[in-house]
mmCIF file of C-alpha atoms and ligand atoms in Angstrom:
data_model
loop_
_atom_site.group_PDB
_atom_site.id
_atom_site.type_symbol
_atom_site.label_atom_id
_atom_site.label_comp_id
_atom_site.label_asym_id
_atom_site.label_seq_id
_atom_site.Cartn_x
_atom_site.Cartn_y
_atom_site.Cartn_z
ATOM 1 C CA UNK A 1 -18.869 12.282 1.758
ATOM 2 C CA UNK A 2 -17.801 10.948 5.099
ATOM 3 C CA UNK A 3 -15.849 7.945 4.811
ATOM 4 C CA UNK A 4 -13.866 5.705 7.661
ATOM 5 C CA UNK A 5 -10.132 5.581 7.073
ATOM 6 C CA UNK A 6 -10.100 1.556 7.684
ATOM 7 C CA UNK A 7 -6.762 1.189 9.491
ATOM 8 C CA UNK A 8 -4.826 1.338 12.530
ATOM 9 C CA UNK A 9 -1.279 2.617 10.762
ATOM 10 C CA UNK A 10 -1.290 6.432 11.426
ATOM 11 C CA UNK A 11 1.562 6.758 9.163
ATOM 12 C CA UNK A 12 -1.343 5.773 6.740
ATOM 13 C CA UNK A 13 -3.756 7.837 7.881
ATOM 14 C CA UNK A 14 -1.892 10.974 7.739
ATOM 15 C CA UNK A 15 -0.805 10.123 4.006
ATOM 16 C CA UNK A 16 -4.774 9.311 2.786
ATOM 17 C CA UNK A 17 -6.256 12.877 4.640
ATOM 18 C CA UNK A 18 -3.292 14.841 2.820
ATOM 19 C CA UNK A 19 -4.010 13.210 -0.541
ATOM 20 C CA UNK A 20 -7.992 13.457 -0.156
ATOM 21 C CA UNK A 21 -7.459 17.205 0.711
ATOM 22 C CA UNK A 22 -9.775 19.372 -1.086
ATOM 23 C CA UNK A 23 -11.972 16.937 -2.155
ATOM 24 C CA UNK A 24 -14.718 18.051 0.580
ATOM 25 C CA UNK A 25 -14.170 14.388 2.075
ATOM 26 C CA UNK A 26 -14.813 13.903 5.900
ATOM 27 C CA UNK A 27 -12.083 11.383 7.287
ATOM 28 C CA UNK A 28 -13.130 9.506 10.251
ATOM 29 C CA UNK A 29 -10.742 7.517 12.168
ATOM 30 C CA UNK A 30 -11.839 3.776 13.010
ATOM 31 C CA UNK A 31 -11.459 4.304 16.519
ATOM 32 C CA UNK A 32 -11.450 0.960 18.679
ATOM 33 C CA UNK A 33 -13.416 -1.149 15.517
ATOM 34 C CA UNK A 34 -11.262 -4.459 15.495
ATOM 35 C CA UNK A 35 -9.881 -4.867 11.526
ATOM 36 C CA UNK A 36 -10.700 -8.893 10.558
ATOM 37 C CA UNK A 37 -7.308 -11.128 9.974
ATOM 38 C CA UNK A 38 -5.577 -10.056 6.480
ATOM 39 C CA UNK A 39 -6.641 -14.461 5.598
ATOM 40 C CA UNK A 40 -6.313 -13.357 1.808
ATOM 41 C CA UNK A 41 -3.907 -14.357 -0.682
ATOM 42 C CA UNK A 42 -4.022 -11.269 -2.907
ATOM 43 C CA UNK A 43 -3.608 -7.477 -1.868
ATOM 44 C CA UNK A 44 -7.639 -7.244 -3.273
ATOM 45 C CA UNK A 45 -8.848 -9.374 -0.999
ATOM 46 C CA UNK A 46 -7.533 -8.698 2.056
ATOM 47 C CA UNK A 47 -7.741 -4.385 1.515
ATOM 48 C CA UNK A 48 -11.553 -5.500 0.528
ATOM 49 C CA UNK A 49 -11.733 -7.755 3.925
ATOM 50 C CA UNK A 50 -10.411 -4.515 6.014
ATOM 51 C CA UNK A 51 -12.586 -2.394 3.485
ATOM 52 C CA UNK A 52 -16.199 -3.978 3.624
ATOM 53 C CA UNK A 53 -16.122 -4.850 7.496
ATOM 54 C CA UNK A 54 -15.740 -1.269 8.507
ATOM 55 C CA UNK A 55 -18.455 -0.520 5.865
ATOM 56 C CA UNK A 56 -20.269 -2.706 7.152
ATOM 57 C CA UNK A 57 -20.019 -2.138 10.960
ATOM 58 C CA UNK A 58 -20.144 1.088 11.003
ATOM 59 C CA UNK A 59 -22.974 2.321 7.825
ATOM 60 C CA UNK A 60 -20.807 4.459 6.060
ATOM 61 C CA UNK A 61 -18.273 4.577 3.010
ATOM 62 C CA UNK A 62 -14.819 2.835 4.387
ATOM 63 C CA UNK A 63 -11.301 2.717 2.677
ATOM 64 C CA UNK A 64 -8.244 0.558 3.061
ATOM 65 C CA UNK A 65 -5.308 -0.404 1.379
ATOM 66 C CA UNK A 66 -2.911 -3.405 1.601
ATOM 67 C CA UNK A 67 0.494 -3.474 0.178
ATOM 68 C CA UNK A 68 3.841 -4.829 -0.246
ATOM 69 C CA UNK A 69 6.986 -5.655 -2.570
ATOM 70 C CA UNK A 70 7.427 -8.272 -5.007
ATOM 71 C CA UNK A 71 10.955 -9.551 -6.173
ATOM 72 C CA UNK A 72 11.769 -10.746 -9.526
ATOM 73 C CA UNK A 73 14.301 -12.903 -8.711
ATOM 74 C CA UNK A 74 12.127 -14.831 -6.102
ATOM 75 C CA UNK A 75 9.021 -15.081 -8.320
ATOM 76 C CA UNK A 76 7.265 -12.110 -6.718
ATOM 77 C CA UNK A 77 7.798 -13.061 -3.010
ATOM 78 C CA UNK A 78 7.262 -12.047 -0.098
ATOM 79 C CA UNK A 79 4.010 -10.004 -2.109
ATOM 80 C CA UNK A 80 1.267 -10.155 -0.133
ATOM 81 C CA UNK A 81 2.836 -11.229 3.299
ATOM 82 C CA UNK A 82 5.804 -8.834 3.110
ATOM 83 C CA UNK A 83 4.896 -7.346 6.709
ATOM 84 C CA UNK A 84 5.257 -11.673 7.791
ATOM 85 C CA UNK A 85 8.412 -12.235 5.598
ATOM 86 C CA UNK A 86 10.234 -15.266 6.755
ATOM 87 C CA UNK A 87 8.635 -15.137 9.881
ATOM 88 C CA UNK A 88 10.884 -12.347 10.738
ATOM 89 C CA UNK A 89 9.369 -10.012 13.670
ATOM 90 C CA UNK A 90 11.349 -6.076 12.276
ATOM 91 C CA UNK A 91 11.775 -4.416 9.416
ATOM 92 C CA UNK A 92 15.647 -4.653 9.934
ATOM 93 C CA UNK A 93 15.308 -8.876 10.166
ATOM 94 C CA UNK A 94 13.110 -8.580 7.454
ATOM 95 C CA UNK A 95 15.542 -6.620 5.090
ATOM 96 C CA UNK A 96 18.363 -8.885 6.583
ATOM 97 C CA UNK A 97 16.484 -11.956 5.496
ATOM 98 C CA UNK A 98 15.657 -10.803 2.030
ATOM 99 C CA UNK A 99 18.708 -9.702 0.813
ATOM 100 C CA UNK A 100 20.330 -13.032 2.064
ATOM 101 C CA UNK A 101 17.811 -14.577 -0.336
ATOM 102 C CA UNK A 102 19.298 -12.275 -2.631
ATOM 103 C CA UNK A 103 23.263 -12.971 -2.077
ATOM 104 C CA UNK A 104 24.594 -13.725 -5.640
ATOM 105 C CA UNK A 105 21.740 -12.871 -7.167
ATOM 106 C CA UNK A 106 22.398 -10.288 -10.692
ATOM 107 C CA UNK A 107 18.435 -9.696 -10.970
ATOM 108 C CA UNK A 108 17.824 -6.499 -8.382
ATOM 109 C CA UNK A 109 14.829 -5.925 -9.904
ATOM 110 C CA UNK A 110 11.651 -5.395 -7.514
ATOM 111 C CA UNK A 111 8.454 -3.288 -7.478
ATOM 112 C CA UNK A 112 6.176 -1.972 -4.586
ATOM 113 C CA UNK A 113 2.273 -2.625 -5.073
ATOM 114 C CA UNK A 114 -0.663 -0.366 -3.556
ATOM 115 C CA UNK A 115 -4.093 -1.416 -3.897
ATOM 116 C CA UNK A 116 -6.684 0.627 -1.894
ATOM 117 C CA UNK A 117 -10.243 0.042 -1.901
ATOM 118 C CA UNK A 118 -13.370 2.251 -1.154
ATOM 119 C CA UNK A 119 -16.507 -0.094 0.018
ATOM 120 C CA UNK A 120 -19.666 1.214 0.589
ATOM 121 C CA UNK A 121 -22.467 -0.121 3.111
ATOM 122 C CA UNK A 122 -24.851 -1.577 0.339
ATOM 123 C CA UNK A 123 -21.083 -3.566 -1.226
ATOM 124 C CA UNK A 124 -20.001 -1.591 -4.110
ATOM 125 C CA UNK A 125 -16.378 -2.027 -4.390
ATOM 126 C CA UNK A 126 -14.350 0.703 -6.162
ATOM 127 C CA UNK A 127 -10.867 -0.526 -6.609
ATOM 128 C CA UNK A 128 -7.410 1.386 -7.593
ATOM 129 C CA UNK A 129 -4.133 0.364 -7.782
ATOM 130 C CA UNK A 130 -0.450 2.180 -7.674
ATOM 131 C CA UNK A 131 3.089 0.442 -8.886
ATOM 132 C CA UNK A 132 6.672 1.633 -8.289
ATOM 133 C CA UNK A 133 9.152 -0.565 -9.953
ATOM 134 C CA UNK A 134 12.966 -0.159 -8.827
ATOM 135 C CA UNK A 135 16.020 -1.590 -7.885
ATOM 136 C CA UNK A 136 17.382 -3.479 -4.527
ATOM 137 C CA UNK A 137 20.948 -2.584 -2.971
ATOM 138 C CA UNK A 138 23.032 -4.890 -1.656
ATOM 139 C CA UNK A 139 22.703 -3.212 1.800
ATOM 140 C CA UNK A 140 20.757 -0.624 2.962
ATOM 141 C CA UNK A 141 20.568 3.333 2.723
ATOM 142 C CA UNK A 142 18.973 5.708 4.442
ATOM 143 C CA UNK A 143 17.082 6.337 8.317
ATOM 144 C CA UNK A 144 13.872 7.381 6.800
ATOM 145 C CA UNK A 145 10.639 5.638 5.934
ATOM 146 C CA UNK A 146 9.042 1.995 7.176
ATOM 147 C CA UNK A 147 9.636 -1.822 5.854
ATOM 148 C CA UNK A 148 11.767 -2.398 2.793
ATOM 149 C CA UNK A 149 12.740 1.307 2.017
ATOM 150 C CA UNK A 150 16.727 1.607 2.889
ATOM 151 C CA UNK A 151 17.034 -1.255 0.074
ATOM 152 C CA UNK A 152 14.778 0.428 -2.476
ATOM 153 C CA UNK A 153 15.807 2.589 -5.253
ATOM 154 C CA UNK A 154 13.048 3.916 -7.765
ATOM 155 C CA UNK A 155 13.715 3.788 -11.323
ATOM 156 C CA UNK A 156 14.788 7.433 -12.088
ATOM 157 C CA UNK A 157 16.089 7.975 -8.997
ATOM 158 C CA UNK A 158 19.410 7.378 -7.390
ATOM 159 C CA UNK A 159 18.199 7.485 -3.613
ATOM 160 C CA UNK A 160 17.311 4.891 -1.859
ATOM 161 C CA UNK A 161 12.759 5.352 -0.381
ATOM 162 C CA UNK A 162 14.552 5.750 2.926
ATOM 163 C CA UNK A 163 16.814 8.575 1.830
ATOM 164 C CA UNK A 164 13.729 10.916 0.624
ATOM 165 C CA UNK A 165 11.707 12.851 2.759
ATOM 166 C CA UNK A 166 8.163 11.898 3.762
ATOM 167 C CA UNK A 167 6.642 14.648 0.837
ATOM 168 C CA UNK A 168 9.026 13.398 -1.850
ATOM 169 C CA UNK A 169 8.352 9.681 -1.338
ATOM 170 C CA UNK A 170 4.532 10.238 -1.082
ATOM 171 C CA UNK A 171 5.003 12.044 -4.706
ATOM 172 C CA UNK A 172 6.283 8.940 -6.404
ATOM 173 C CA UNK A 173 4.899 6.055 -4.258
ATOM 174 C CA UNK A 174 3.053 3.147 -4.697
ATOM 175 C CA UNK A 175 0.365 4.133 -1.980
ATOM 176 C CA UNK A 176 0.093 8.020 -3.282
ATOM 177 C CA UNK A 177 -0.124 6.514 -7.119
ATOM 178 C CA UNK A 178 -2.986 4.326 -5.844
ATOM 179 C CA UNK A 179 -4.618 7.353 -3.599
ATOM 180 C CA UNK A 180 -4.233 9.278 -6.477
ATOM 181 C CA UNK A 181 -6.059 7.551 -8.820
ATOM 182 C CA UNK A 182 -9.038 7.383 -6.398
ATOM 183 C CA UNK A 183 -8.954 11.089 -6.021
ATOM 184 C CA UNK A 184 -8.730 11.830 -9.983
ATOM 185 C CA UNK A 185 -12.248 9.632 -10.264
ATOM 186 C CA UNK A 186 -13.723 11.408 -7.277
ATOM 187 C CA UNK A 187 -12.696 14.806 -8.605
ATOM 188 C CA UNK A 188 -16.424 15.605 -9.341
ATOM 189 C CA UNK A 189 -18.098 13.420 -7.146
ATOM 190 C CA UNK A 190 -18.499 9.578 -6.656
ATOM 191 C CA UNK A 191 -17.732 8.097 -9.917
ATOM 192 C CA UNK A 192 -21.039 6.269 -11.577
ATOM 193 C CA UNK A 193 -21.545 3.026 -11.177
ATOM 194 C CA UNK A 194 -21.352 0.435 -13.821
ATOM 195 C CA UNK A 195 -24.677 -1.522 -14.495
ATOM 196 C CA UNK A 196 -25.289 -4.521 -16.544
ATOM 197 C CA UNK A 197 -28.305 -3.552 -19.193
ATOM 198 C CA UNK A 198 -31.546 -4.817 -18.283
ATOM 199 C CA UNK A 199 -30.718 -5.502 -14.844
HETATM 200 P P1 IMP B 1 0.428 -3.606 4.861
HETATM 201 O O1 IMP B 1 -0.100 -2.982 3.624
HETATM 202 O O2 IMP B 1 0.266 -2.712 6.050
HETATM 203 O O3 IMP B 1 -0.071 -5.004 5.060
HETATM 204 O O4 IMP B 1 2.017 -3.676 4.697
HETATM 205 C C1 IMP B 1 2.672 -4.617 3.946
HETATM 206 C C2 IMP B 1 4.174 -4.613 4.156
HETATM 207 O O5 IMP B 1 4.761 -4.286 2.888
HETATM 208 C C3 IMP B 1 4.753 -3.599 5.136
HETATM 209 O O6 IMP B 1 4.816 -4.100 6.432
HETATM 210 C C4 IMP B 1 6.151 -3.401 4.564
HETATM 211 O O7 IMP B 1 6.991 -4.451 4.962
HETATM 212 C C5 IMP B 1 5.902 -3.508 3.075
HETATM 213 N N1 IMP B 1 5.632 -2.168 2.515
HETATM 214 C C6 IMP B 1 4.444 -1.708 2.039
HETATM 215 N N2 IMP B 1 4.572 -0.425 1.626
HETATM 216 C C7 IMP B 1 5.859 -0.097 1.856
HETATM 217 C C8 IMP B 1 6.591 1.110 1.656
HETATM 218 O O8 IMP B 1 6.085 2.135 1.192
HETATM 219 N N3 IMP B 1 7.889 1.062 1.992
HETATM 220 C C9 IMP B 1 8.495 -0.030 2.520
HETATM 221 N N4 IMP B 1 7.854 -1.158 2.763
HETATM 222 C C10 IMP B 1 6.538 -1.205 2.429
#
């Protein structure tokens, strides 16, 4: 199957070949194809919105994925618009911000979501999802890794995301749980389609 990798994040691209390996899967890059504004308030909708316009656009199968990290203590913010949190425009403002939010705070608890979606040209949807619950520091750890990752610590682990190295965080991620999942139901071939008798 050749299928459009539908972002612009090469950290992401290099993580979805490596965990489609094998599975006789041509990746294409979406080259200069403008991605439509993430407008959605759940991570379905707007890896579907990324998803179904490069689909679309371009005839083939497409996949995307949107992400982020939800806080207990803060009722599951930032979610969906952790790459926007508080307006702030790094990942180091960003951390700064949310563990000020967090100053006093006993609940640590947090979990990353993945949820990547393969759409096809005709608007099938296939859908999977990854989790990695954990706990926030009071300050950050660690030089490697992207976003919220110096202040993360996995349950089972006493590193911090940002202290592992690229292979062992893809082992235990959110994203690779998600990717995955999608590989395990393409293992023979495109999974079959549910139908709704009679129709
Ligand atoms: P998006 O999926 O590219 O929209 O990213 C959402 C945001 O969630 C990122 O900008 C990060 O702030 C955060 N995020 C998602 N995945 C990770 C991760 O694996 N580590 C750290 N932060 C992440």
């Amino acid at each position: 199957m050749n299928v459009v990798v539908a972002t612009s994040n090469a950290g992401k691209i290099r993580e979805i070949e490596e965990a489609m390996q094998g599975l006789g899967w041509t990746l294409s890059p979406l080259g200069s194809l403008p991605l439509p504004e993430e407008t959605g308030t759940t991570y379905e909708e707007n890896a579907a919105l990324k998803a179904c316009a490069a689909a679309v656009m371009l005839g083939r199968p497409a996949l995307a994925d949107d992400s982020g990290i939800e806080v207990e203590a803060l009722g599951g913010e930032p979610g969906v618009y952790s790459a926007r949190y508080g307006n702030r425009d790094s990942d180091v403002e960003r951390n700064v911000y949310l563990l000020e939010k967090l100053r006093g705070q006993t609940n640590r608890r947090a979990k990353f979501v993945s949820v990547v979606i393969l759409a096809y040209p005709d608007g099938h949807l296939e859908t999977y999802r990854g989790e990695l619950p954990g706990t926030l520091l009071e300050g950050p750890r660690g030089a490697n890794g992207f976003g919220y990752d110096p202040l993360f610590v996995p349950d089972g682990e006493t590193r911090t995301l940002a202290e592992m190295t690229v292979p062992e965080k893809r082992a235990v991620s959110h994203r690779g749980r998600a990717l995955a999942a999608l590989r395990e139901a393409h293992r023979d071939g495109p999974p079959a389609r549910e139908t709704t008798p009679g129709v």
